[in-house]
XYZ file of C-alpha atoms in Angstrom:
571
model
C 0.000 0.000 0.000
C 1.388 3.104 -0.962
C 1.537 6.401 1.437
C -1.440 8.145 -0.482
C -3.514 5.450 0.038
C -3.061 4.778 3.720
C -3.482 8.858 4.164
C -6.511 8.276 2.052
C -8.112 5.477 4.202
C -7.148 7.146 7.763
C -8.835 10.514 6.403
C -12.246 8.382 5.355
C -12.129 6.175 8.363
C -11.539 9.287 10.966
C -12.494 12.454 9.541
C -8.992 13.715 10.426
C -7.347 16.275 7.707
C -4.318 15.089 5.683
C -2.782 18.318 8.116
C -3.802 16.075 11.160
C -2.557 12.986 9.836
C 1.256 14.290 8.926
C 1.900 15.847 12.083
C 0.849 12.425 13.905
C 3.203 10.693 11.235
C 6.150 13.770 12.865
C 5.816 12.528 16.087
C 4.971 8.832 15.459
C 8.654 9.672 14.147
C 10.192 11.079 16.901
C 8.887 8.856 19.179
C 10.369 6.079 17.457
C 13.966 7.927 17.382
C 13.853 8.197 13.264
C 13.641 3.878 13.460
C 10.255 4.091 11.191
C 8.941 5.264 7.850
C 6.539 7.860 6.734
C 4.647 4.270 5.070
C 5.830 2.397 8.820
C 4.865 5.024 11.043
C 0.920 5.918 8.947
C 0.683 1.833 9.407
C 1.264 2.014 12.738
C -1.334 5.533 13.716
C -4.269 3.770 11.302
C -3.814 0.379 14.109
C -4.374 3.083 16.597
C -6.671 4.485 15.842
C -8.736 1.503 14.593
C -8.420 1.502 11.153
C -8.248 -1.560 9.498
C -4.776 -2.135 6.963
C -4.477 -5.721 8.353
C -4.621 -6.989 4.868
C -1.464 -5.745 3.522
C 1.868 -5.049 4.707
C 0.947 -6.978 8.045
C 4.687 -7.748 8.609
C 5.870 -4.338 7.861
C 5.988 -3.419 11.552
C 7.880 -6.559 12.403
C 10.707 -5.663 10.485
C 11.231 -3.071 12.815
C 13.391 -3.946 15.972
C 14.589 -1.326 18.527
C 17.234 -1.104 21.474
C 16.603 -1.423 24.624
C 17.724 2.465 25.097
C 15.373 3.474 22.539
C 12.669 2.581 24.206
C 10.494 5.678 25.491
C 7.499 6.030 27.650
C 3.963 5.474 25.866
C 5.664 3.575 23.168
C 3.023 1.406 21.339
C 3.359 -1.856 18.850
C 6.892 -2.191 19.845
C 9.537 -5.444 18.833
C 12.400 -5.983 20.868
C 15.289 -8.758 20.849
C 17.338 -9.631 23.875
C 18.232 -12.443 26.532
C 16.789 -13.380 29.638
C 18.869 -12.101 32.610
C 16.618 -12.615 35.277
C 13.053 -14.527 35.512
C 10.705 -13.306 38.688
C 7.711 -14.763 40.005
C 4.348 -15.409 38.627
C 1.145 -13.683 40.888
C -2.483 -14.549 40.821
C -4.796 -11.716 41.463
C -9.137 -11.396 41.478
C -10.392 -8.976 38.680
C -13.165 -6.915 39.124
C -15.273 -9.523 36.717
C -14.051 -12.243 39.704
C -11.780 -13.983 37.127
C -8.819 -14.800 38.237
C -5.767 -13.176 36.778
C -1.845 -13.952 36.167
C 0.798 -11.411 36.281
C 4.763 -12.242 35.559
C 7.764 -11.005 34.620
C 11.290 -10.881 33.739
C 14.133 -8.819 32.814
C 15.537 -8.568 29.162
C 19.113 -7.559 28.380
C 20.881 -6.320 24.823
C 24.222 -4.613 25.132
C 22.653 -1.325 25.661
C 21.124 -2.119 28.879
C 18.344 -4.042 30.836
C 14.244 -3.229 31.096
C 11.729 -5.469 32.661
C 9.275 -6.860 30.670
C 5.798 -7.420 32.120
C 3.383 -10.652 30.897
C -0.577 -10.768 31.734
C -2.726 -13.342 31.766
C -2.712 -16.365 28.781
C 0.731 -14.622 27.945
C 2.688 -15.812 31.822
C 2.427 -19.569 30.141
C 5.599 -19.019 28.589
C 7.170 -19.568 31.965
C 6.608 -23.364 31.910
C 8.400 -23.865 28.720
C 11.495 -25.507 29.395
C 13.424 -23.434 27.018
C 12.675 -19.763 28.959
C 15.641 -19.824 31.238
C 18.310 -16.970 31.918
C 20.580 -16.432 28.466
C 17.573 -17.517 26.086
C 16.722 -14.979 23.266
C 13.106 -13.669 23.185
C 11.838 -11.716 21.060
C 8.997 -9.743 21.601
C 6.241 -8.179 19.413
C 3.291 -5.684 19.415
C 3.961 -4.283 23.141
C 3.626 -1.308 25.011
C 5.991 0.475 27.027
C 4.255 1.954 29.992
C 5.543 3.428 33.627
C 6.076 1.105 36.369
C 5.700 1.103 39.886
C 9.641 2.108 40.419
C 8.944 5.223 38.347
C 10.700 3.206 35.522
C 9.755 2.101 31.741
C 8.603 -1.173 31.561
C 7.565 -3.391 28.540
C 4.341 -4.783 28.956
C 3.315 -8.183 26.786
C -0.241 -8.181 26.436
C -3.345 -10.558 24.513
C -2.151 -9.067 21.281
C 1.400 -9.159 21.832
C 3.587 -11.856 20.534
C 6.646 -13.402 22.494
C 9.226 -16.082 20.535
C 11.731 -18.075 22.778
C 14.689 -19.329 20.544
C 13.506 -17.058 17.168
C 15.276 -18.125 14.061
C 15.518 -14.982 12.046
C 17.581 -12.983 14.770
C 21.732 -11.963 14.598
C 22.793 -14.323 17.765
C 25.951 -12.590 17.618
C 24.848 -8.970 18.195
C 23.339 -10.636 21.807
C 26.628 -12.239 23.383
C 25.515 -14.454 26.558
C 25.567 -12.927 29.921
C 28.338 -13.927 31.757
C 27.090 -14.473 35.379
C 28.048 -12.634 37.909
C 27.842 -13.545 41.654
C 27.041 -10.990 44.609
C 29.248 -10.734 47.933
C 26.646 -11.626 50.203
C 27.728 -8.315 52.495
C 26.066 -6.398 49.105
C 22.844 -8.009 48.575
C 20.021 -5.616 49.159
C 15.782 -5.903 48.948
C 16.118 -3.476 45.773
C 18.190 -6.287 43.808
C 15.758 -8.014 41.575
C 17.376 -11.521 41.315
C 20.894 -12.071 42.087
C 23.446 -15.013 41.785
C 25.915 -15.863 44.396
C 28.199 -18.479 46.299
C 29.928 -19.398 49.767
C 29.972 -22.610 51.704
C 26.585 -24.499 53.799
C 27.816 -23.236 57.262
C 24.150 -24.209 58.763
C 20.964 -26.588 56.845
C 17.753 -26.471 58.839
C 15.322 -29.044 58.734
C 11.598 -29.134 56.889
C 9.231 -27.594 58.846
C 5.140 -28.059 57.695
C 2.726 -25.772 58.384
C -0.707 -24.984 57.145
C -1.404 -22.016 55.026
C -3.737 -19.414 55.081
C -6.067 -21.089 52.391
C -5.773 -24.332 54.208
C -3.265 -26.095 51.984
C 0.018 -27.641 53.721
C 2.744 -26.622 52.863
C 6.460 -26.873 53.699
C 9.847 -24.507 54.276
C 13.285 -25.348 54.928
C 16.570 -23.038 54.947
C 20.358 -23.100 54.277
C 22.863 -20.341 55.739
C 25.395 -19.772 53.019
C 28.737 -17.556 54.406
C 31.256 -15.876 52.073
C 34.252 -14.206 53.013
C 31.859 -10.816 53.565
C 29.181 -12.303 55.567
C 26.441 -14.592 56.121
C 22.619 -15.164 54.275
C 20.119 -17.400 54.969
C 18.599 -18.909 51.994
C 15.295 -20.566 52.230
C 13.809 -23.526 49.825
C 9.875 -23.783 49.679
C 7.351 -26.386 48.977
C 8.849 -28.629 46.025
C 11.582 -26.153 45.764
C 12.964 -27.867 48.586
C 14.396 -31.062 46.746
C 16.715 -28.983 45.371
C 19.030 -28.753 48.658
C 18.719 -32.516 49.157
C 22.045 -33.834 47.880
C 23.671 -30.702 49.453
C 25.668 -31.036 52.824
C 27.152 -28.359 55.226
C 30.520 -27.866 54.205
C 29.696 -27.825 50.259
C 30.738 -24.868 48.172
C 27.662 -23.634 46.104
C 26.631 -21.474 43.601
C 22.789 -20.356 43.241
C 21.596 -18.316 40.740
C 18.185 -16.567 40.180
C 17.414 -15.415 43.985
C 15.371 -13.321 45.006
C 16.200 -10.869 48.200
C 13.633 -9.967 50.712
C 13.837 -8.025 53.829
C 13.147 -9.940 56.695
C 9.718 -9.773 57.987
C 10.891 -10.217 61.687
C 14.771 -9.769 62.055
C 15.269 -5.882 61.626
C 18.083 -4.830 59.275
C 18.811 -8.148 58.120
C 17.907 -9.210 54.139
C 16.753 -12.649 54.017
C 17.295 -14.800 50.393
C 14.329 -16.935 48.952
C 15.315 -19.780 46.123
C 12.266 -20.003 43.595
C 11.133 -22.455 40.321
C 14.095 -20.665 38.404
C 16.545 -21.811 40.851
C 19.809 -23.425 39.981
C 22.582 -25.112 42.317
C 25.890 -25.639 41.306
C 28.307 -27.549 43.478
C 31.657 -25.921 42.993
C 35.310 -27.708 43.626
C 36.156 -24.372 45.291
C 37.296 -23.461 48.809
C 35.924 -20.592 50.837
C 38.837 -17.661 51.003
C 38.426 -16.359 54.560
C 40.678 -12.955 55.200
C 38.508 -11.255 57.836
C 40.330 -7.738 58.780
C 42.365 -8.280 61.888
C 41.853 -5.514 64.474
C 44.352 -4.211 66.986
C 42.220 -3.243 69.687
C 39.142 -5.398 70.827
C 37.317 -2.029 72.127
C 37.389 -1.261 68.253
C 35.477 -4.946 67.560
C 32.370 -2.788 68.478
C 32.559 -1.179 65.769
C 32.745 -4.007 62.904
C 30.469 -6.375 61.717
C 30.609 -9.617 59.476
C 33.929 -11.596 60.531
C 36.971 -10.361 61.944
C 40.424 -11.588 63.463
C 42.212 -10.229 67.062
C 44.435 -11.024 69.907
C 43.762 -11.337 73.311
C 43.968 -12.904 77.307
C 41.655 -15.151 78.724
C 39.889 -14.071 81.393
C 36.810 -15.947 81.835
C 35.581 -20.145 81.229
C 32.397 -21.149 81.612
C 31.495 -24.562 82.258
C 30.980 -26.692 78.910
C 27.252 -27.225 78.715
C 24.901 -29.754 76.867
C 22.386 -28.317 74.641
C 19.089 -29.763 73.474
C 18.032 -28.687 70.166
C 14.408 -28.926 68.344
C 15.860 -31.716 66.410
C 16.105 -33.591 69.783
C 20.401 -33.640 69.038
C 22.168 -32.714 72.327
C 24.890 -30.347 71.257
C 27.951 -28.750 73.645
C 28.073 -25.453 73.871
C 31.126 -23.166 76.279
C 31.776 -19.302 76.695
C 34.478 -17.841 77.510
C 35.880 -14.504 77.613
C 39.001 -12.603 75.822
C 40.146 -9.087 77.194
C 43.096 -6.407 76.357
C 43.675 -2.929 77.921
C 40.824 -1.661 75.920
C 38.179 -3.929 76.986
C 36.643 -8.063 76.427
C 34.347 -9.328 74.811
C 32.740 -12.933 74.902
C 32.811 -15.943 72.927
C 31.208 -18.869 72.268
C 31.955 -21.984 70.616
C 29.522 -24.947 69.810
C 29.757 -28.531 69.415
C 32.948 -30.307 68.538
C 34.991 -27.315 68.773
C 33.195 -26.546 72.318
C 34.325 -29.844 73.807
C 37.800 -29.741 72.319
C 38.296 -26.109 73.946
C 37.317 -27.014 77.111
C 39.644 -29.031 77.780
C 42.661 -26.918 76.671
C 41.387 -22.912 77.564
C 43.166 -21.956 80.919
C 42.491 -18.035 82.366
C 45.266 -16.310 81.922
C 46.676 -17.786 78.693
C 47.018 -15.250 75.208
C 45.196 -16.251 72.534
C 45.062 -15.206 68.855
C 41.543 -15.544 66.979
C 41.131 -15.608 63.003
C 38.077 -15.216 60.956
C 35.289 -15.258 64.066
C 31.884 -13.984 63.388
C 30.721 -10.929 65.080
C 27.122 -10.586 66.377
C 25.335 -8.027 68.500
C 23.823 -9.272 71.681
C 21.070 -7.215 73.309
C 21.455 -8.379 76.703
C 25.218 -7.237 76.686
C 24.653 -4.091 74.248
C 27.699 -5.101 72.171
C 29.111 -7.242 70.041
C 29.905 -11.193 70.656
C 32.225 -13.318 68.997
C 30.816 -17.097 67.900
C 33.797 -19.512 66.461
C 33.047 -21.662 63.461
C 34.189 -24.251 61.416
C 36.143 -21.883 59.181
C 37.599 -20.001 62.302
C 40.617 -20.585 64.252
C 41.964 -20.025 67.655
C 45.941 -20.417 68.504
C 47.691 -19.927 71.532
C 50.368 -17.410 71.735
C 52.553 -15.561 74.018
C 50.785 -12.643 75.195
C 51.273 -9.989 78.682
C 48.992 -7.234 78.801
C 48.518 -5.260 81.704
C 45.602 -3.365 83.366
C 43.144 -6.173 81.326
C 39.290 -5.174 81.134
C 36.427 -7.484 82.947
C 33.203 -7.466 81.379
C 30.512 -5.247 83.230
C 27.138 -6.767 83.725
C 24.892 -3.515 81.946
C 23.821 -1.179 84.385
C 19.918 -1.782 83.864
C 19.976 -5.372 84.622
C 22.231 -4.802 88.441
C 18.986 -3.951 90.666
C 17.522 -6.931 91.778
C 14.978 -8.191 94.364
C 16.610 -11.490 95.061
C 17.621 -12.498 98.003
C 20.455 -15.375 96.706
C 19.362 -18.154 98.651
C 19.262 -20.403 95.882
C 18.307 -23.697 96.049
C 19.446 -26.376 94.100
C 17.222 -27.653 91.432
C 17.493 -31.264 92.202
C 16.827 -30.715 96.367
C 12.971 -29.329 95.440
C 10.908 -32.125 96.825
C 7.749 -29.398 97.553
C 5.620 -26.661 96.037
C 6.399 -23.515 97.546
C 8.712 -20.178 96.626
C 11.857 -20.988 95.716
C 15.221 -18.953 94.040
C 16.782 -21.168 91.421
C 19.897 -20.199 89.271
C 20.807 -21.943 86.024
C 20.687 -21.598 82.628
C 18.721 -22.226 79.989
C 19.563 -25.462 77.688
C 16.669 -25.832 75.467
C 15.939 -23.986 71.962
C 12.022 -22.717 72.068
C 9.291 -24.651 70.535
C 6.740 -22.511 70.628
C 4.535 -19.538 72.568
C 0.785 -19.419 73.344
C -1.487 -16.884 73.934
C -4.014 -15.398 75.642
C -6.494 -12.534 75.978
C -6.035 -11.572 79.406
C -8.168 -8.635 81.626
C -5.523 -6.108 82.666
C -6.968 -5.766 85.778
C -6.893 -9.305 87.481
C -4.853 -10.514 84.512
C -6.639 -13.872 84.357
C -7.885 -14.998 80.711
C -10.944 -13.352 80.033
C -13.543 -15.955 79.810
C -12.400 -16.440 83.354
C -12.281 -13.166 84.796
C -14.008 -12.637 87.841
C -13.903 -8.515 88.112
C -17.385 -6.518 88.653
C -15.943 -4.732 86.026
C -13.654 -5.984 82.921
C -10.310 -4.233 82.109
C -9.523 -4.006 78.595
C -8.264 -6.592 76.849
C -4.522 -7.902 76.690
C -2.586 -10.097 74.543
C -0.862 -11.976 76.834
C 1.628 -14.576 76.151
C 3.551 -17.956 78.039
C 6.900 -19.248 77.444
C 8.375 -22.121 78.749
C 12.146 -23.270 78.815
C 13.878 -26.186 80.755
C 16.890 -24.270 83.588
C 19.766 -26.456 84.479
C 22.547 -26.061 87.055
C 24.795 -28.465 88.162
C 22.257 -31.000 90.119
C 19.430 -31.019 87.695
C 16.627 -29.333 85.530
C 13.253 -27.811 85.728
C 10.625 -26.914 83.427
C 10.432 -22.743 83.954
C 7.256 -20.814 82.802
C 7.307 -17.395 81.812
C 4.055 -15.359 81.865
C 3.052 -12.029 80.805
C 5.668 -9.378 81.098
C 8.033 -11.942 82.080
C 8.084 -14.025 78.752
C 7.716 -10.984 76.802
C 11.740 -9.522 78.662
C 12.550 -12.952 78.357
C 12.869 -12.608 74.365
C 12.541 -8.857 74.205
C 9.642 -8.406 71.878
C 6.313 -7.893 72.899
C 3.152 -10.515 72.553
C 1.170 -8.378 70.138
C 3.769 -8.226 67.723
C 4.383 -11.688 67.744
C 1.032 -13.152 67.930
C 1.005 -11.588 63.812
C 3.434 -14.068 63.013
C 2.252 -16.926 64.626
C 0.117 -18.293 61.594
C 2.588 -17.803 59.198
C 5.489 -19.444 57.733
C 7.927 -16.814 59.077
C 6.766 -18.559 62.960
C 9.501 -20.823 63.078
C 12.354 -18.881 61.488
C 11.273 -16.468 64.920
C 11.557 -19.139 66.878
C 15.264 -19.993 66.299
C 15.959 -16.202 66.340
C 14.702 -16.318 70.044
C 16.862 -19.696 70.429
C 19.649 -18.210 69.253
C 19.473 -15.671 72.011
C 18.138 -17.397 74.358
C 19.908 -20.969 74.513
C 22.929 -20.975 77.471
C 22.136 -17.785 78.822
C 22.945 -17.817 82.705
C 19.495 -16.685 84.968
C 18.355 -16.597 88.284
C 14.488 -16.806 88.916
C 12.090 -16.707 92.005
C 8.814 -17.972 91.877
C 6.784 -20.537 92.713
C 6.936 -24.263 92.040
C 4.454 -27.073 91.808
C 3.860 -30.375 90.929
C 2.812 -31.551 87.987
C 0.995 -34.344 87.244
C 1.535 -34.884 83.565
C 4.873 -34.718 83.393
C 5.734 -36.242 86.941
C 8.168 -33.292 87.879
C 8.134 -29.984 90.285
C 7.768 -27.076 87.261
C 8.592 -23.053 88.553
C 6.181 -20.039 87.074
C 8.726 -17.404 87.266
C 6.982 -13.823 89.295
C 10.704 -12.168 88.254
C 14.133 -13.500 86.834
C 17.333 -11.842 86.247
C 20.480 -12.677 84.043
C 23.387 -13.404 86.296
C 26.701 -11.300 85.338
C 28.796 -14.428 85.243
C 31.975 -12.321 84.747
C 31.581 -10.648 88.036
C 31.253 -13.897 90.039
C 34.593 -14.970 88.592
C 35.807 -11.473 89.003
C 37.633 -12.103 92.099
C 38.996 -15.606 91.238
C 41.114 -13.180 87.488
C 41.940 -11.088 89.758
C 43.902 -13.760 91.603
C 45.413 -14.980 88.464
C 46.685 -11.758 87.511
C 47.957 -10.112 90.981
């Protein structure tokens, strides 16, 4: 069809003047960057406008292929070539009309840059081909480039859009593969699409069901992957999961097509989720630990990740046996490193706990490589955990005027009298004062709505008048010292200092899958910590055992008990 003649059929079908029609043709024109025709860009206004040239030239807009950074808000009819470089998930949605909808996307690459294309409905199907994976060539016809919800342009593939995996009349070499390139885990961030990256299984958490919201069971299990900037925990969900099965801790990996998240209950921290695009790569690689060595261990408050530094011994705790949810009992010892500056603790699990305790003398220098650093918030400051990948060597070492560890200020007031009693000696209910610590991980928390007046649940509250309502929550861990264990119970304001969040906050996560992954975050803080509590204890029937509902606990400044005993060794 010549030019005249689609003028001619646009004026007749519209009305518009030949005067109307060129200056749509100018900026048709411009807004294609000077890629179209005068003949391309009056094909393209007539299809806008509704006018029908299907029957000739119907592959003249086809021929037509732009770059990635030609493409300009509001463009219409577009075709674009490029390769996959990152697929995202697929969403269900209701429509007004109560269909059900699909949304998907992914992001396109050429060698001018990236844009994320958009697929509706019918069109998301393409995602179960087993040919659309990262590095495949699409191109894409008859779509729109619209604004999204990042204030970016974004290609959207609609009913009348067309999208060809694997086309055969495209230049492969003008659309060299993406090489892949994998993130330091220190610089993955919730504004990151999809990332790749690699490190060695430090941790692999069992699968946990649960039931979700629409009643379907589902299931969730986790990895923590560690590089030499840091530390991520990946999780695997539903069928997703078999693809960490023939992985073990200690395996170098490499995972590709993540997606970051932040964490719904850990603030600060970015949590990784694994998805149908998922690959695993088991790499014959070692993990290259250089964590920055620093001088003064006052200045380990101020770092983060892993790090390496010298100092004296100055506090052992007793090696203690840990139960965890898996039922595996686990050793577990602290101890305590100080310069001129100040200490800091440490802790050390398992194997490594049980060879340490038998070597670790107060007193003796020690030099410690590639330890993690984490910030407790019953000491305000940083810990130090050792791992498989760290090390700790003896060395010759005399420093002078050392720093003890201070118990913080808000935590030295207490109402206790310190006539403890030994766990294994209660034979009778009664007030007691315990001291112990805690060896169990927690399994769960219940709730309550309680009447803040007699605090008793409220379908059993006996007031003339009701309080308001409170969420009100119980915790219950198993205390040991040195001649036994009891069950403790935490109610109320107790349980909620206990694990220093309050009930109503937690309570929101309780029904979702994020309730266990909370669960070992308490655990985490939770499991060996030394505490005294007075309450009172009864019998219990079921479980055939004296149980204590703590009415206040404290944590017990272990460093100042053994205060006098360094001072001793250093006089």
């Amino acid at each position: 069809m010549k030019t005249e003649a689609y003028i001619n059929k646009i004026i007749v079908d519209t009305g518009l003047s030949r005067t109307d029609i060129q200056s749509l043709v100018e900026e048709k024109k411009e807004e294609l960057k000077g890629l179209i025709s005068d003949e391309g860009a009056l094909f393209v206004i007539a299809k806008e406008l509704g006018v029908d040239v299907t029957n000739e030239n119907k592959e003249l807009l086809n021929e037509i292929e732009l770059n990635i950074s030609d493409i300009t808000l509001n463009m219409k009819n577009i075709v674009i070539v490029g390769r996959i470089k990152e697929i995202h998930r697929v969403n269900s949605f209701n429509k007004k009309s109560g269909e059900t909808g699909y949304v998907g996307s992914f992001l396109l690459h050429d060698n001018t840059g990236d844009i994320r294309i958009v697929l509706w409905d019918e069109q998301v199907g393409i995602f179960k081909d087993e040919r659309f994976e990262k590095n495949e060539i699409v191109k894409i016809s008859n779509a729109n480039a619209k604004k999204g919800r990042d204030g970016g342009i974004e290609i959207h593939v609609g009913g009348f859009s067309k999208i060809n995996l694997g086309p055969e009349d495209v230049d492969y070499k003008k659309y060299p593969k993406i090489k892949e390139q994998f993130a330091k885990i220190e610089d993955i961030n919730e504004n990151l699409g999809s990332i790749s990256t690699e490190g060695k299984i430090i941790s692999r958490f069992p699968v946990k069901e649960f039931t979700k919201k629409d009643g379907q069971n589902g299931s969730v299990s986790s990895i923590i992957l560690r590089d030499s900037t840091g530390k991520v925990r990946i999780t695997f969900w539903n069928e997703d999961i078999e693809k960490i099965e023939n992985f073990e801790v200690g395996d170098f990996i490499s995972l590709t097509n993540l997606n970051p998240r932040k964490s719904n209950y850990a603030e600060n921290r970015i949590d990784v989720h694994a998805n149908s695009w998922t690959k695993i790569t088991k790499k014959d690689k070692e993990l290259k630990l250089d964590a920055k060595f620093v001088d003064k261990i006052v200045n380990l408050q101020q770092e983060k990740g892993y790090a390496s530094f010298q100092g004296v011994i100055t506090t052992v705790e007793d090696l203690r046996k840990i139960t965890l949810k898996s039922g595996d009992e686990v050793s577990l010892l602290s101890f305590t490193a100080s310069d001129d500056t100040d200490s800091i603790r440490i802790t050390a699990w398992r194997e490594k706990a049980d060879e340490l305790s038998k070597s670790l003398k107060i007193g003796e220098g020690i030099s410690l490589k590639n330890v993690e650093l984490r910030y407790s918030n019953y000491w305000e400051k940083n810990e130090a955990t050792i791992s498989f990948d760290s090390s700790l060597d003896k060395i010759d070492l005399k420093i002078s005027n050392l720093k003890i560890a201070k118990t913080p200020t808000k935590e030295r007031t207490s109402s206790f009298s310190k006539n403890f009693t030994e766990i294994n000696s209660i034979q009778s209910s009664g007030f007691f004062e315990i001291k112990g610590f805690i060896s169990n991980e927690l399994k769960n928390i219940r709730f309550y709505e309680a009447c803040t007046n007699c605090r008793k649940k409220i379908d059993n509250c006996t007031c003339d008048k009701k309080g308001d309502s409170k969420m009100t929550m119980i915790v219950s861990h198993i205390v040991e010292d040195e001649s036994g264990k009891i069950r403790a119970t935490f109610i109320g304001e107790a349980a909620e200092k206990l694990v220093g969040t309050k009930a109503d906050l937690i309570v929101k996560v309780k029904d979702t899958p994020d309730y266990d992954k909370l669960l070992e975050k308490f655990s985490s803080e939770l499991v060996g910590r030394d505490i005294m509590i007075k309450g009172k204890v009864k019998f219990n029937d079921y479980s055939d055992s004296y149980e204590i509902v703590a009415s206040n606990f404290q944590d017990i400044n272990v460093e100042e008990e053994l205060e006098n005993r360094m001072n001793e060794v250093i006089s």
